[in-house]
Amino acid sequence: QRLHQAAAGRVDVVMRRELLESLIALLAERGTAVLFSTHILPDVERLADKVGILKDGALIVDAPLDVLKRRVQKRQCVPTNGAPPQVEGLLRARRLDGGYELTLLDLDPVREHALRASSRHLSEPLAPDLEELFLDLTIRTEAVR
């Protein structure tokens, strides 16, 4: 029974990989557009030029993947007053031990300066992967506005 389940799971993984490789080849060969709907976000990152994200039936993101990754960044900060920093473009503030992990949209030098001024520590920027970004945009663990 277990061996059969493991083999079935392996076939699903193999078939999914073959489907993705076929789609990639088709897109490269013909320049064809494909609407690909899945919750397996690493697959989307492999395939997609443009990404749409739905939340509660509304399209909240409709952007090229490379643009999205340039515009959104994650930072860890330790605020001077202990509260999550209030900065324009803050998508999510997730509490960590002693600070917050921030997901920020379009952080310009002026807002970064304000963020640094209100923090004892601010990490260098990291680009979130699509799964992290999806979670940050669709799940709110704290009010950030």
mmCIF file of C-alpha atoms in Angstrom:
data_model
loop_
_atom_site.group_PDB
_atom_site.id
_atom_site.type_symbol
_atom_site.label_atom_id
_atom_site.label_comp_id
_atom_site.label_asym_id
_atom_site.label_seq_id
_atom_site.Cartn_x
_atom_site.Cartn_y
_atom_site.Cartn_z
ATOM 1 C CA GLN A 1 0.000 0.000 0.000
ATOM 2 C CA ARG A 2 2.727 2.513 1.017
ATOM 3 C CA LEU A 3 4.917 1.688 -1.968
ATOM 4 C CA HIS A 4 1.960 2.163 -4.294
ATOM 5 C CA GLN A 5 1.179 5.581 -2.737
ATOM 6 C CA ALA A 6 4.832 6.642 -3.006
ATOM 7 C CA ALA A 7 4.961 5.521 -6.638
ATOM 8 C CA ALA A 8 1.736 7.419 -7.400
ATOM 9 C CA GLY A 9 3.180 10.549 -5.777
ATOM 10 C CA ARG A 10 6.363 10.207 -7.832
ATOM 11 C CA VAL A 11 4.379 9.870 -11.045
ATOM 12 C CA ASP A 12 2.507 13.092 -10.196
ATOM 13 C CA VAL A 13 5.800 14.915 -9.688
ATOM 14 C CA VAL A 14 7.277 13.481 -12.889
ATOM 15 C CA MET A 15 4.160 14.297 -14.909
ATOM 16 C CA ARG A 16 4.026 17.837 -13.513
ATOM 17 C CA ARG A 17 7.665 18.390 -14.427
ATOM 18 C CA GLU A 18 7.078 17.046 -17.950
ATOM 19 C CA LEU A 19 4.031 19.301 -18.358
ATOM 20 C CA LEU A 20 6.027 22.350 -17.257
ATOM 21 C CA GLU A 21 8.911 21.541 -19.580
ATOM 22 C CA SER A 22 6.476 21.081 -22.476
ATOM 23 C CA LEU A 23 4.821 24.419 -21.708
ATOM 24 C CA ILE A 24 8.186 26.174 -21.522
ATOM 25 C CA ALA A 25 9.212 24.687 -24.883
ATOM 26 C CA LEU A 26 5.879 25.662 -26.460
ATOM 27 C CA LEU A 27 6.127 29.219 -25.165
ATOM 28 C CA ALA A 28 9.700 29.579 -26.394
ATOM 29 C CA GLU A 29 8.949 28.071 -29.796
ATOM 30 C CA ARG A 30 5.683 29.816 -30.626
ATOM 31 C CA GLY A 31 5.542 32.813 -28.321
ATOM 32 C CA THR A 32 2.098 31.608 -27.328
ATOM 33 C CA ALA A 33 0.287 33.021 -24.306
ATOM 34 C CA VAL A 34 -0.892 30.490 -21.724
ATOM 35 C CA LEU A 35 -3.175 31.114 -18.761
ATOM 36 C CA PHE A 36 -1.755 28.931 -16.018
ATOM 37 C CA SER A 37 -3.727 28.702 -12.768
ATOM 38 C CA THR A 38 -2.151 26.889 -9.830
ATOM 39 C CA HIS A 39 -1.332 27.151 -6.160
ATOM 40 C CA ILE A 40 2.111 25.654 -6.779
ATOM 41 C CA LEU A 41 3.888 28.989 -6.859
ATOM 42 C CA PRO A 42 7.415 27.730 -7.629
ATOM 43 C CA ASP A 43 5.930 26.408 -10.891
ATOM 44 C CA VAL A 44 4.520 29.856 -11.626
ATOM 45 C CA GLU A 45 7.952 31.398 -11.036
ATOM 46 C CA ARG A 46 9.470 28.992 -13.562
ATOM 47 C CA LEU A 47 6.875 29.741 -16.225
ATOM 48 C CA ALA A 48 5.336 33.143 -15.821
ATOM 49 C CA ASP A 49 6.282 36.430 -17.376
ATOM 50 C CA LYS A 50 3.228 38.079 -15.842
ATOM 51 C CA VAL A 51 1.457 37.225 -12.575
ATOM 52 C CA GLY A 52 -2.053 37.821 -11.318
ATOM 53 C CA ILE A 53 -3.035 37.298 -7.691
ATOM 54 C CA LEU A 54 -6.647 37.047 -6.573
ATOM 55 C CA LYS A 55 -7.892 37.818 -3.082
ATOM 56 C CA ASP A 56 -11.561 37.414 -2.165
ATOM 57 C CA GLY A 57 -12.441 37.282 -5.857
ATOM 58 C CA ALA A 58 -10.661 40.543 -6.710
ATOM 59 C CA LEU A 59 -7.509 40.860 -8.795
ATOM 60 C CA ILE A 60 -5.014 42.552 -6.445
ATOM 61 C CA VAL A 61 -1.855 42.017 -8.523
ATOM 62 C CA ASP A 62 -1.490 42.097 -12.283
ATOM 63 C CA ALA A 63 2.152 42.711 -13.113
ATOM 64 C CA PRO A 64 5.197 41.287 -14.846
ATOM 65 C CA LEU A 65 7.017 38.998 -12.409
ATOM 66 C CA ASP A 66 10.384 40.762 -12.795
ATOM 67 C CA VAL A 67 8.784 44.164 -12.089
ATOM 68 C CA LEU A 68 7.018 42.769 -9.043
ATOM 69 C CA LYS A 69 10.275 41.380 -7.667
ATOM 70 C CA ARG A 70 12.034 44.733 -8.199
ATOM 71 C CA ARG A 71 9.290 46.693 -6.475
ATOM 72 C CA VAL A 72 8.815 44.512 -3.380
ATOM 73 C CA GLN A 73 11.442 43.880 -0.738
ATOM 74 C CA LYS A 74 11.719 42.311 2.684
ATOM 75 C CA ARG A 75 13.636 43.907 5.544
ATOM 76 C CA GLN A 76 14.109 43.008 9.166
ATOM 77 C CA CYS A 77 14.022 45.864 11.603
ATOM 78 C CA VAL A 78 14.214 46.560 15.305
ATOM 79 C CA PRO A 79 12.162 49.702 15.849
ATOM 80 C CA THR A 80 13.263 52.192 18.491
ATOM 81 C CA ASN A 81 9.785 52.288 20.111
ATOM 82 C CA GLY A 82 8.934 48.564 19.800
ATOM 83 C CA ALA A 83 5.933 49.151 17.511
ATOM 84 C CA PRO A 84 5.917 48.249 13.830
ATOM 85 C CA PRO A 85 7.132 51.234 11.817
ATOM 86 C CA GLN A 86 4.509 53.234 9.966
ATOM 87 C CA VAL A 87 5.889 53.904 6.507
ATOM 88 C CA GLU A 88 4.055 54.318 3.226
ATOM 89 C CA GLY A 89 4.255 51.150 1.153
ATOM 90 C CA LEU A 90 4.278 48.776 4.128
ATOM 91 C CA LEU A 91 2.401 45.679 2.959
ATOM 92 C CA ARG A 92 2.950 43.515 6.027
ATOM 93 C CA ALA A 93 4.743 43.641 9.353
ATOM 94 C CA ARG A 94 5.318 40.204 10.881
ATOM 95 C CA ARG A 95 6.554 40.090 14.468
ATOM 96 C CA LEU A 96 9.886 38.381 15.065
ATOM 97 C CA ASP A 97 11.854 38.025 18.289
ATOM 98 C CA GLY A 98 12.868 41.578 19.127
ATOM 99 C CA GLY A 99 11.603 43.141 15.915
ATOM 100 C CA TYR A 100 9.673 42.788 12.692
ATOM 101 C CA GLU A 101 9.991 41.365 9.220
ATOM 102 C CA LEU A 102 8.658 44.029 6.876
ATOM 103 C CA THR A 103 7.374 43.576 3.357
ATOM 104 C CA LEU A 104 7.646 46.898 1.544
ATOM 105 C CA LEU A 105 6.451 48.178 -1.824
ATOM 106 C CA ASP A 106 8.383 50.844 -3.734
ATOM 107 C CA LEU A 107 10.668 51.889 -0.879
ATOM 108 C CA ASP A 108 12.315 55.068 -2.120
ATOM 109 C CA PRO A 109 15.353 56.773 -0.476
ATOM 110 C CA VAL A 110 13.198 59.248 1.484
ATOM 111 C CA ARG A 111 11.041 56.499 3.038
ATOM 112 C CA GLU A 112 14.103 54.323 3.638
ATOM 113 C CA HIS A 113 15.738 57.215 5.516
ATOM 114 C CA ALA A 114 12.601 57.597 7.681
ATOM 115 C CA LEU A 115 12.597 53.849 8.326
ATOM 116 C CA ARG A 116 16.266 53.905 9.339
ATOM 117 C CA ALA A 117 15.635 56.904 11.626
ATOM 118 C CA SER A 118 12.907 54.991 13.499
ATOM 119 C CA SER A 119 14.921 51.751 13.791
ATOM 120 C CA ARG A 120 17.855 50.593 15.863
ATOM 121 C CA HIS A 121 18.585 48.041 13.137
ATOM 122 C CA LEU A 122 17.458 47.722 9.514
ATOM 123 C CA SER A 123 18.675 44.816 7.397
ATOM 124 C CA GLU A 124 19.660 45.005 3.763
ATOM 125 C CA PRO A 125 16.831 44.346 1.289
ATOM 126 C CA LEU A 126 15.915 40.848 0.153
ATOM 127 C CA ALA A 127 13.585 39.996 -2.720
ATOM 128 C CA PRO A 128 10.789 37.674 -1.611
ATOM 129 C CA ASP A 129 9.949 34.644 -3.697
ATOM 130 C CA LEU A 130 6.464 34.478 -5.170
ATOM 131 C CA GLU A 131 5.116 32.284 -2.368
ATOM 132 C CA GLU A 132 6.260 34.766 0.303
ATOM 133 C CA LEU A 133 4.839 37.629 -1.700
ATOM 134 C CA PHE A 134 1.515 35.833 -2.130
ATOM 135 C CA LEU A 135 1.286 35.270 1.626
ATOM 136 C CA ASP A 136 2.265 38.855 2.391
ATOM 137 C CA LEU A 137 -0.415 40.223 0.069
ATOM 138 C CA THR A 138 -3.233 37.876 1.045
ATOM 139 C CA ILE A 139 -2.723 37.268 4.771
ATOM 140 C CA ARG A 140 -2.673 40.062 7.297
ATOM 141 C CA THR A 141 -1.351 39.102 10.714
ATOM 142 C CA GLU A 142 -1.250 42.696 11.967
ATOM 143 C CA ALA A 143 -2.773 45.977 10.924
ATOM 144 C CA VAL A 144 -0.146 47.977 9.091
ATOM 145 C CA ARG A 145 -2.016 51.131 8.067
#
